[in-house]
PDB file of C-alpha atoms in Angstrom:
ATOM      1  CA  UNK A   1      -6.762  -2.666  -6.295  1.00 54.00           C
ATOM      2  CA  UNK A   2      -4.161  -4.913  -4.812  1.00 91.00           C
ATOM      3  CA  UNK A   3      -0.641  -4.893  -6.146  1.00 95.00           C
ATOM      4  CA  UNK A   4       1.320  -8.031  -5.424  1.00 97.00           C
ATOM      5  CA  UNK A   5       5.092  -8.106  -5.235  1.00 97.00           C
ATOM      6  CA  UNK A   6       6.949 -11.067  -6.742  1.00 98.00           C
ATOM      7  CA  UNK A   7      10.602 -12.036  -6.510  1.00 97.00           C
ATOM      8  CA  UNK A   8      12.752 -11.579  -9.611  1.00 96.00           C
ATOM      9  CA  UNK A   9      12.947 -15.307 -10.396  1.00 96.00           C
ATOM     10  CA  UNK A  10       9.283 -16.094  -9.570  1.00 97.00           C
ATOM     11  CA  UNK A  11       7.608 -17.996 -12.409  1.00 96.00           C
ATOM     12  CA  UNK A  12       4.058 -18.111 -11.036  1.00 97.00           C
ATOM     13  CA  UNK A  13       1.408 -18.658 -13.687  1.00 97.00           C
ATOM     14  CA  UNK A  14      -0.986 -15.763 -13.031  1.00 97.00           C
ATOM     15  CA  UNK A  15      -3.696 -16.807 -15.499  1.00 96.00           C
ATOM     16  CA  UNK A  16      -3.961 -19.301 -18.342  1.00 96.00           C
ATOM     17  CA  UNK A  17      -1.849 -17.193 -20.712  1.00 96.00           C
ATOM     18  CA  UNK A  18       0.227 -14.894 -18.481  1.00 97.00           C
ATOM     19  CA  UNK A  19       3.191 -15.580 -16.202  1.00 97.00           C
ATOM     20  CA  UNK A  20       5.035 -13.308 -13.730  1.00 98.00           C
ATOM     21  CA  UNK A  21       8.190 -13.442 -15.866  1.00 98.00           C
ATOM     22  CA  UNK A  22       6.442 -11.620 -18.723  1.00 97.00           C
ATOM     23  CA  UNK A  23       6.072  -8.557 -16.504  1.00 98.00           C
ATOM     24  CA  UNK A  24       9.738  -8.372 -15.409  1.00 97.00           C
ATOM     25  CA  UNK A  25      11.457  -5.007 -15.854  1.00 97.00           C
ATOM     26  CA  UNK A  26      13.578  -4.885 -19.007  1.00 95.00           C
ATOM     27  CA  UNK A  27      16.480  -3.175 -17.198  1.00 95.00           C
ATOM     28  CA  UNK A  28      17.966  -6.599 -16.452  1.00 91.00           C
ATOM     29  CA  UNK A  29      18.593  -5.972 -12.766  1.00 95.00           C
ATOM     30  CA  UNK A  30      17.348  -8.623 -10.301  1.00 95.00           C
ATOM     31  CA  UNK A  31      14.687  -6.700  -8.423  1.00 93.00           C
ATOM     32  CA  UNK A  32      11.060  -7.314  -7.483  1.00 97.00           C
ATOM     33  CA  UNK A  33       8.174  -7.354  -9.946  1.00 98.00           C
ATOM     34  CA  UNK A  34       4.934  -5.547  -9.081  1.00 98.00           C
ATOM     35  CA  UNK A  35       1.636  -6.611 -10.705  1.00 98.00           C
ATOM     36  CA  UNK A  36      -1.904  -5.531  -9.872  1.00 96.00           C
ATOM     37  CA  UNK A  37      -4.047  -8.616  -9.357  1.00 95.00           C
ATOM     38  CA  UNK A  38      -6.744  -7.148 -11.630  1.00 95.00           C
ATOM     39  CA  UNK A  39      -4.484  -6.688 -14.660  1.00 96.00           C
ATOM     40  CA  UNK A  40      -4.120 -10.265 -15.934  1.00 97.00           C
ATOM     41  CA  UNK A  41      -7.849 -11.096 -15.661  1.00 96.00           C
ATOM     42  CA  UNK A  42      -8.522  -8.067 -17.903  1.00 96.00           C
ATOM     43  CA  UNK A  43      -5.946  -9.367 -20.397  1.00 97.00           C
ATOM     44  CA  UNK A  44      -7.568 -12.830 -20.395  1.00 97.00           C
ATOM     45  CA  UNK A  45     -11.050 -11.397 -21.047  1.00 97.00           C
ATOM     46  CA  UNK A  46      -9.613  -9.293 -23.833  1.00 96.00           C
ATOM     47  CA  UNK A  47      -7.953 -12.316 -25.444  1.00 96.00           C
ATOM     48  CA  UNK A  48     -11.329 -14.046 -25.598  1.00 96.00           C
ATOM     49  CA  UNK A  49     -13.095 -10.941 -26.963  1.00 97.00           C
ATOM     50  CA  UNK A  50     -10.434 -10.558 -29.675  1.00 97.00           C
ATOM     51  CA  UNK A  51     -10.265 -14.265 -30.499  1.00 97.00           C
ATOM     52  CA  UNK A  52      -6.512 -13.904 -29.950  1.00 97.00           C
ATOM     53  CA  UNK A  53      -4.144 -16.842 -30.052  1.00 97.00           C
ATOM     54  CA  UNK A  54      -1.667 -15.165 -27.707  1.00 96.00           C
ATOM     55  CA  UNK A  55      -0.641 -11.925 -26.049  1.00 96.00           C
ATOM     56  CA  UNK A  56       2.912 -10.645 -25.776  1.00 95.00           C
ATOM     57  CA  UNK A  57       3.659  -8.290 -22.861  1.00 96.00           C
ATOM     58  CA  UNK A  58       6.598  -6.235 -24.098  1.00 92.00           C
ATOM     59  CA  UNK A  59       6.571  -3.874 -21.103  1.00 93.00           C
ATOM     60  CA  UNK A  60       5.099  -4.740 -17.731  1.00 95.00           C
ATOM     61  CA  UNK A  61       6.591  -3.573 -14.476  1.00 97.00           C
ATOM     62  CA  UNK A  62       9.342  -0.963 -14.811  1.00 96.00           C
ATOM     63  CA  UNK A  63      11.665   0.092 -12.030  1.00 97.00           C
ATOM     64  CA  UNK A  64      11.661   3.898 -11.629  1.00 97.00           C
ATOM     65  CA  UNK A  65      15.129   4.248 -13.177  1.00 96.00           C
ATOM     66  CA  UNK A  66      14.247   2.254 -16.292  1.00 96.00           C
ATOM     67  CA  UNK A  67      10.923   4.059 -16.613  1.00 94.00           C
ATOM     68  CA  UNK A  68      12.816   7.354 -16.831  1.00 94.00           C
ATOM     69  CA  UNK A  69      15.241   5.860 -19.352  1.00 93.00           C
ATOM     70  CA  UNK A  70      12.361   5.018 -21.709  1.00 89.00           C
ATOM     71  CA  UNK A  71      10.722   8.441 -21.399  1.00 87.00           C
ATOM     72  CA  UNK A  72       8.506   8.012 -18.334  1.00 87.00           C
ATOM     73  CA  UNK A  73       8.439  10.081 -15.150  1.00 92.00           C
ATOM     74  CA  UNK A  74       9.608   7.251 -12.914  1.00 93.00           C
ATOM     75  CA  UNK A  75       6.350   7.302 -10.954  1.00 92.00           C
ATOM     76  CA  UNK A  76       3.708   6.176 -13.459  1.00 90.00           C
ATOM     77  CA  UNK A  77       1.432   3.139 -13.683  1.00 92.00           C
ATOM     78  CA  UNK A  78       4.189   0.815 -14.909  1.00 94.00           C
ATOM     79  CA  UNK A  79       6.348   1.578 -11.851  1.00 96.00           C
ATOM     80  CA  UNK A  80       3.419   0.838  -9.548  1.00 95.00           C
ATOM     81  CA  UNK A  81       2.500  -2.477 -11.194  1.00 96.00           C
ATOM     82  CA  UNK A  82      -0.794  -1.304 -12.700  1.00 95.00           C
ATOM     83  CA  UNK A  83       0.162  -1.286 -16.381  1.00 94.00           C
ATOM     84  CA  UNK A  84       1.485  -3.240 -19.302  1.00 95.00           C
ATOM     85  CA  UNK A  85       2.117  -2.610 -22.980  1.00 94.00           C
ATOM     86  CA  UNK A  86       1.019  -5.581 -25.013  1.00 95.00           C
ATOM     87  CA  UNK A  87       0.509  -6.945 -28.511  1.00 95.00           C
ATOM     88  CA  UNK A  88      -2.169  -9.519 -29.269  1.00 96.00           C
ATOM     89  CA  UNK A  89      -1.965 -11.993 -32.143  1.00 97.00           C
ATOM     90  CA  UNK A  90      -4.743 -13.526 -34.215  1.00 97.00           C
ATOM     91  CA  UNK A  91      -5.022 -17.212 -35.181  1.00 96.00           C
ATOM     92  CA  UNK A  92      -2.691 -16.625 -38.173  1.00 97.00           C
ATOM     93  CA  UNK A  93      -0.035 -15.101 -35.871  1.00 96.00           C
ATOM     94  CA  UNK A  94      -0.622 -11.570 -37.197  1.00 95.00           C
ATOM     95  CA  UNK A  95      -0.559  -8.680 -34.740  1.00 93.00           C
ATOM     96  CA  UNK A  96      -4.051  -7.367 -34.028  1.00 94.00           C
ATOM     97  CA  UNK A  97      -4.134  -3.606 -34.617  1.00 91.00           C
ATOM     98  CA  UNK A  98      -3.924  -1.537 -31.446  1.00 91.00           C
ATOM     99  CA  UNK A  99      -7.055   0.461 -32.265  1.00 90.00           C
ATOM    100  CA  UNK A 100      -9.048  -2.780 -32.515  1.00 94.00           C
ATOM    101  CA  UNK A 101      -7.648  -3.898 -29.150  1.00 94.00           C
ATOM    102  CA  UNK A 102      -8.543  -0.563 -27.530  1.00 91.00           C
ATOM    103  CA  UNK A 103     -12.087  -0.647 -28.913  1.00 92.00           C
ATOM    104  CA  UNK A 104     -12.686  -4.243 -27.741  1.00 94.00           C
ATOM    105  CA  UNK A 105     -11.368  -3.266 -24.317  1.00 93.00           C
ATOM    106  CA  UNK A 106     -13.956  -0.501 -24.174  1.00 91.00           C
ATOM    107  CA  UNK A 107     -16.620  -3.007 -25.287  1.00 93.00           C
ATOM    108  CA  UNK A 108     -15.727  -5.011 -22.178  1.00 93.00           C
ATOM    109  CA  UNK A 109     -16.507  -1.957 -20.059  1.00 89.00           C
ATOM    110  CA  UNK A 110     -12.901  -1.160 -19.172  1.00 87.00           C
ATOM    111  CA  UNK A 111     -12.961   2.371 -17.770  1.00 79.00           C
ATOM    112  CA  UNK A 112      -9.317   2.583 -16.800  1.00 84.00           C
ATOM    113  CA  UNK A 113      -6.186   3.407 -18.785  1.00 82.00           C
ATOM    114  CA  UNK A 114      -6.102   2.579 -22.476  1.00 81.00           C
ATOM    115  CA  UNK A 115      -3.412   3.816 -24.809  1.00 82.00           C
ATOM    116  CA  UNK A 116      -3.028   2.811 -28.396  1.00 78.00           C
ATOM    117  CA  UNK A 117       0.052   2.988 -30.602  1.00 69.00           C
ATOM    118  CA  UNK A 118       2.397   2.694 -27.656  1.00 70.00           C
ATOM    119  CA  UNK A 119       5.828   1.190 -27.213  1.00 62.00           C
ATOM    120  CA  UNK A 120       7.216   2.520 -30.474  1.00 59.00           C
ATOM    121  CA  UNK A 121       4.725   0.564 -32.527  1.00 57.00           C
ATOM    122  CA  UNK A 122       1.316   1.341 -33.942  1.00 61.00           C
ATOM    123  CA  UNK A 123       0.405  -2.192 -32.897  1.00 75.00           C
ATOM    124  CA  UNK A 124       1.169  -1.929 -29.158  1.00 89.00           C
ATOM    125  CA  UNK A 125      -1.554  -1.155 -26.623  1.00 92.00           C
ATOM    126  CA  UNK A 126      -1.120   0.266 -23.126  1.00 90.00           C
ATOM    127  CA  UNK A 127      -3.560  -1.193 -20.605  1.00 93.00           C
ATOM    128  CA  UNK A 128      -3.707  -0.245 -16.969  1.00 91.00           C
ATOM    129  CA  UNK A 129      -5.996  -0.722 -14.017  1.00 92.00           C
ATOM    130  CA  UNK A 130      -5.740   2.767 -12.520  1.00 84.00           C
ATOM    131  CA  UNK A 131      -8.567   5.231 -13.214  1.00 66.00           C
ATOM    132  CA  UNK A 132      -7.424   7.115 -16.320  1.00 62.00           C
ATOM    133  CA  UNK A 133      -8.588   8.239 -19.715  1.00 56.00           C
ATOM    134  CA  UNK A 134      -7.390   7.130 -23.120  1.00 51.00           C
ATOM    135  CA  UNK A 135      -3.898   8.149 -24.104  1.00 51.00           C
ATOM    136  CA  UNK A 136      -2.037   7.870 -27.377  1.00 47.00           C
TER     137      UNK A 136
END
């Protein structure tokens, strides 16, 4: 695993569908953005498996302070750049159910962190690249 550190205003296109800016901490402060280089390729493979039209990262990197503010410990996968919470959309722009996303991720052989019904929505899915089990 290799976490890369990006500047706050970096707009590098990481893969076909995902850009550094999507992973910016929601605290609004101009600090670095950490992203594991294995995370976006997993998201791209998942988009294909789901037949998704797009993915919306609603939480990517979180600074430790913001992570605590949203109920985290301030040291978890989001703060290290290994995780994102995401919603995928089908061709009709409907959110694909989180359970479906989690199951397709397993079909791809993903053996790392998977959490369904995250981010205050039954439709959000937590995906990370650190060795973990399912969470909900």
